[in-house]
Amino acid sequence: MRAYVIARSGDEVDAGAREIDDAEVLADGDVTVEVKWSCLNYKDAMAARPKSRVARRDVLVGGVDAAGVVVATSSDAVRVGDEVIAQGHGFGTSHHGGFAERLRCEGAWLTPLPKGMDLRTAMVFGTAGYTAMASVLALEATGLTNDRGEVLVTGATGGVGSVAVALLAQRGFEVVAMTGKADEHRYLRSLGAADVVGRDALEDDSGRVLGTARFAGAVDCVGGSMLASILRVLRWGGAVAVTGLVAGAALETTVYPFLTRNVAMLGIDSVDAPDEVRRAVWETLACALPAEVTERLVAREVGLDGISAGLAELDRGAVRGRILVDPQRSAG
């Protein structure tokens, strides 16, 4: 079969689509899935980098997401013909992933495709959409409602950010989308953003430990100094869902936002979430957006041969929305 393989030798990486023997990747697990759709995520780009700490195998089929049909199983968890989602559980990092015509894994790792969702739509969302939905649900669990004030989304044109903007707007929140791309304001407004601001909107050289309270909540896809800035401007009782670290993993802040404004910082994980949590998020996603809004998230569709270019764009921050992968598409 064909697959997108990341082969690592020391600090050198050779990544691309090629023919491989099924036995190379279909040894581990009790279920075989024919992959109908996959998608590109930022973690896929991280796994393909030289000196990557994300990829845990020297030879790895990439792809942290897949959606497809069970074609063989010895597991009681699924049956032949079931439509399923493969997401989390180390796919594309420690376990061979969805950039292939087929994958094999433990049946317990698979999530049933929710009613009302098709396989392609599942990959319009993928891990990015799952993370965005989990973020929105986590914010709402703190008591955030759409009458509390503005909600900020950083990295708003990326996968998680785009879906978060659309989900929050659909639920009636006043969304402020942050982006450094001046030519993408129309796109963000088409997803429902009430306002679009630049990356410098939170800059403050006053030296004060707290800024003017503005946002009732936030979804932060950036991390680093951006996350620290968000904490300074959350309203009393506000919360930020933390989903990314493109600006760095370190966080330099003070305890003042937590002690004087009662804010919360919510970590969002898509890899090791319990099965009941994962299913609940996917089931909520299945009816979260109108089809026309979901389709606006799609940048393009590619085959396995188009993955390298897409990953390079992700690394540069040049992707708007979601790139879908059809592993069954013929080369060229």
XYZ file of C-alpha atoms in Angstrom:
332
model
C 0.000 0.000 0.000
C 0.965 3.665 -0.221
C 1.733 5.721 2.859
C 3.456 8.925 3.904
C 6.537 7.736 5.778
C 8.832 9.760 8.035
C 12.203 8.004 8.215
C 14.745 9.315 10.677
C 18.489 8.625 10.791
C 20.273 10.689 13.412
C 19.442 14.324 12.690
C 18.416 13.596 9.090
C 14.786 13.121 8.050
C 13.491 11.639 4.805
C 9.730 12.106 4.544
C 7.441 11.393 1.628
C 4.829 9.174 0.030
C 6.008 5.715 -1.025
C 4.956 2.109 -1.478
C 5.399 0.003 1.654
C 4.770 -3.589 2.647
C 1.614 -3.984 4.726
C 3.600 -6.008 7.245
C 5.695 -2.918 8.035
C 2.768 -1.073 9.583
C -0.095 -3.503 10.132
C 1.483 -5.638 12.839
C 0.340 -3.871 16.022
C -3.318 -4.082 16.985
C -6.460 -6.123 16.534
C -8.384 -3.944 14.045
C -7.596 -2.911 10.462
C -9.194 0.274 9.122
C -9.386 1.352 5.501
C -8.600 5.060 5.723
C -10.975 7.211 3.709
C -9.840 10.632 4.945
C -7.132 12.196 7.064
C -6.049 15.804 7.631
C -3.017 17.895 8.469
C -2.388 19.149 11.997
C 0.431 21.205 13.478
C 1.635 18.139 15.379
C 2.144 16.376 12.031
C 4.528 19.142 10.999
C 6.341 18.839 14.331
C 6.716 15.070 13.869
C 8.380 15.556 10.483
C 11.005 18.045 11.678
C 14.675 17.130 12.136
C 15.504 16.476 15.822
C 11.780 16.132 16.529
C 10.814 15.120 20.049
C 7.277 14.422 18.884
C 8.033 11.411 16.657
C 8.814 8.368 18.817
C 9.793 5.915 16.045
C 12.667 6.017 13.567
C 10.331 4.895 10.794
C 6.817 6.249 11.208
C 3.691 6.568 9.108
C 2.546 10.094 9.908
C -0.946 11.369 10.527
C -2.432 12.004 13.963
C -5.949 11.652 12.528
C -7.868 9.231 10.342
C -11.462 8.391 9.523
C -12.418 5.194 7.789
C -14.152 1.825 7.729
C -13.258 -1.299 9.715
C -12.276 -4.054 7.258
C -10.933 -6.663 9.700
C -11.238 -7.119 13.455
C -10.680 -9.573 16.271
C -11.811 -6.972 18.808
C -15.191 -6.907 20.498
C -15.087 -3.107 20.406
C -15.937 -2.786 16.699
C -17.404 -4.779 13.821
C -16.485 -5.041 10.147
C -18.205 -2.197 8.322
C -18.194 0.218 11.261
C -17.251 3.801 10.426
C -14.702 5.044 12.949
C -12.365 7.893 13.882
C -8.741 7.285 14.888
C -7.512 10.226 16.965
C -5.249 10.627 19.989
C -3.592 7.524 21.473
C -0.243 8.325 19.855
C -1.337 7.994 16.223
C 1.267 9.648 14.013
C 3.792 9.960 16.860
C 4.366 6.673 18.680
C 1.991 4.552 16.572
C 1.655 4.473 12.774
C -0.973 6.995 11.750
C -3.534 7.990 9.198
C -1.385 9.030 6.230
C -1.862 5.612 4.631
C -4.445 3.575 2.770
C -4.862 1.393 5.856
C -3.966 1.477 9.532
C -4.034 -1.078 12.318
C -4.575 -0.410 16.013
C -6.347 -1.566 19.141
C -10.111 -1.532 18.778
C -10.437 0.352 22.052
C -8.587 3.287 20.491
C -11.291 3.909 17.884
C -14.205 6.303 18.300
C -17.480 5.482 16.544
C -18.399 8.040 13.899
C -21.197 10.085 15.519
C -24.653 10.111 13.988
C -25.097 13.070 11.681
C -21.411 13.214 10.697
C -19.757 11.699 7.620
C -16.134 10.589 7.390
C -14.973 13.616 5.410
C -16.555 16.047 7.862
C -14.873 14.206 10.722
C -11.535 15.102 9.160
C -12.532 18.694 8.444
C -12.487 18.816 12.237
C -9.844 16.210 13.166
C -7.672 16.823 16.216
C -7.873 20.582 15.627
C -11.661 20.555 15.724
C -11.711 18.172 18.664
C -9.377 20.516 20.563
C -11.499 23.559 19.719
C -14.714 21.840 20.827
C -13.093 20.574 24.030
C -11.916 24.140 24.699
C -15.392 25.601 24.266
C -16.941 22.944 26.509
C -14.263 23.530 29.160
C -14.913 27.283 29.125
C -18.652 26.739 29.412
C -18.092 24.365 32.330
C -16.562 27.280 34.268
C -19.850 29.145 33.897
C -18.990 31.184 30.802
C -22.140 32.172 28.916
C -22.587 34.257 25.808
C -23.864 37.256 27.735
C -20.670 37.652 29.792
C -18.659 39.620 27.229
C -16.053 39.171 24.527
C -14.163 35.906 24.029
C -10.709 36.051 22.415
C -9.297 33.454 20.034
C -5.580 33.697 19.212
C -3.964 32.088 16.171
C -7.425 32.422 14.711
C -6.675 31.399 11.108
C -5.067 28.103 12.118
C -6.884 24.804 12.495
C -7.839 25.048 16.168
C -8.380 28.793 15.974
C -10.630 28.704 12.910
C -12.871 26.013 14.360
C -12.961 27.766 17.746
C -14.084 31.033 16.137
C -16.870 29.233 14.261
C -18.019 27.191 17.270
C -18.103 30.136 19.665
C -19.926 32.353 17.169
C -22.476 29.633 16.488
C -23.149 29.434 20.235
C -23.825 33.152 20.384
C -20.530 34.425 21.818
C -19.037 37.759 20.800
C -15.772 36.524 19.298
C -12.644 38.621 18.907
C -10.290 36.840 16.505
C -6.580 37.619 16.680
C -4.331 37.139 13.655
C -1.204 38.576 12.131
C -2.630 38.110 8.617
C -4.233 41.344 7.484
C -5.697 39.692 4.382
C -7.682 37.092 6.362
C -10.114 39.392 8.174
C -12.927 38.586 5.723
C -12.401 34.849 6.254
C -12.610 35.199 10.044
C -15.713 37.341 9.833
C -17.285 34.718 7.548
C -16.810 32.239 10.397
C -18.638 34.571 12.765
C -15.968 36.794 14.352
C -17.451 40.066 15.592
C -14.041 41.779 15.574
C -10.573 40.980 14.221
C -7.425 42.373 15.853
C -3.692 42.130 15.203
C -1.143 40.214 17.237
C -0.064 43.425 18.957
C -3.514 44.136 20.403
C -2.487 43.055 23.912
C 0.929 44.702 23.995
C 1.403 46.810 27.126
C 4.675 48.419 28.221
C 3.193 50.106 31.299
C 4.904 47.680 33.663
C 1.668 46.993 35.552
C 1.058 43.403 36.676
C -2.552 43.596 35.438
C -4.057 45.239 32.399
C -7.544 46.568 31.809
C -10.022 43.717 32.234
C -11.619 43.018 28.847
C -12.248 39.378 27.940
C -14.658 36.999 29.642
C -12.776 34.056 28.181
C -10.211 33.002 25.607
C -8.979 30.120 23.513
C -5.208 30.479 23.200
C -3.493 28.556 20.399
C -0.182 30.414 20.769
C 1.215 30.092 24.309
C 4.336 31.817 25.581
C 4.146 35.560 26.101
C 0.719 35.688 24.415
C -0.773 33.467 27.113
C 0.788 35.663 29.794
C -0.770 38.735 28.163
C -4.203 37.107 28.040
C -4.102 36.292 31.754
C -3.502 39.987 32.504
C -6.683 41.138 30.698
C -9.259 38.505 31.646
C -12.272 39.766 33.551
C -13.048 38.592 37.073
C -13.934 34.890 36.908
C -12.695 34.592 33.327
C -10.884 31.580 31.911
C -8.487 30.723 29.105
C -8.348 27.328 27.400
C -4.700 26.578 26.584
C -4.239 24.581 23.373
C -0.901 25.468 21.773
C 2.708 26.512 22.205
C 3.847 27.868 18.847
C 5.237 30.939 20.644
C 7.042 28.803 23.219
C 6.437 26.437 26.100
C 7.654 28.749 28.876
C 5.133 30.893 30.747
C 6.268 33.969 32.644
C 3.426 35.469 34.628
C 2.390 36.429 38.168
C -0.191 35.099 40.597
C -2.162 38.364 40.490
C -4.685 37.346 37.807
C -5.516 34.234 39.821
C -5.645 35.899 43.248
C -7.311 39.207 42.423
C -9.504 38.332 39.427
C -10.220 34.662 40.167
C -9.236 33.586 36.643
C -8.689 29.992 35.522
C -6.225 28.434 33.094
C -7.624 25.263 31.489
C -5.303 22.718 29.882
C -6.763 20.924 26.829
C -5.444 17.471 25.881
C -6.442 15.494 22.790
C -4.173 12.444 23.199
C -5.026 10.703 26.463
C -8.602 11.840 27.086
C -10.806 9.070 28.564
C -13.047 7.328 26.055
C -16.251 8.801 27.487
C -14.834 12.325 27.212
C -13.616 11.760 23.654
C -16.987 10.407 22.525
C -18.873 13.264 24.145
C -16.731 15.861 22.370
C -17.172 14.182 18.986
C -20.917 13.809 19.483
C -21.175 17.506 20.292
C -19.160 18.364 17.178
C -21.525 16.348 14.989
C -24.273 18.952 15.370
C -22.210 22.021 16.243
C -21.971 23.830 12.898
C -24.110 24.225 9.772
C -22.639 22.446 6.745
C -21.918 25.701 4.910
C -19.829 27.016 7.822
C -17.963 23.713 8.166
C -17.075 23.829 4.481
C -15.597 27.326 4.847
C -12.947 25.759 7.091
C -11.531 23.676 4.211
C -8.485 25.151 2.494
C -8.012 22.274 0.026
C -7.823 18.516 -0.424
C -4.591 16.681 -1.251
C -3.372 13.141 -1.779
C -0.393 11.590 -0.011
C 1.933 13.360 -2.446
C 0.652 16.751 -1.326
C 1.404 16.246 2.366
C 4.995 17.531 2.371
C 3.986 20.874 0.870
C 1.125 21.180 3.336
C 3.350 20.438 6.321
C 5.841 23.056 5.153
C 3.011 25.608 5.007
C 1.930 24.663 8.520
C 5.478 25.173 9.761
C 5.472 28.665 8.234
C 2.057 29.483 9.666
C 0.784 29.927 6.119
C -2.283 27.648 6.266
C -5.769 29.058 6.649
C -8.207 26.539 8.077
C -7.884 22.841 7.279
C -6.104 20.735 4.657
C -7.763 17.358 4.049
C -5.889 14.247 2.914
C -7.394 11.583 0.670
C -4.948 8.646 0.947
C -6.748 6.760 -1.814
C -6.075 9.520 -4.371
C -3.790 8.420 -7.182
C -0.258 9.801 -7.272
C 0.078 12.899 -9.380
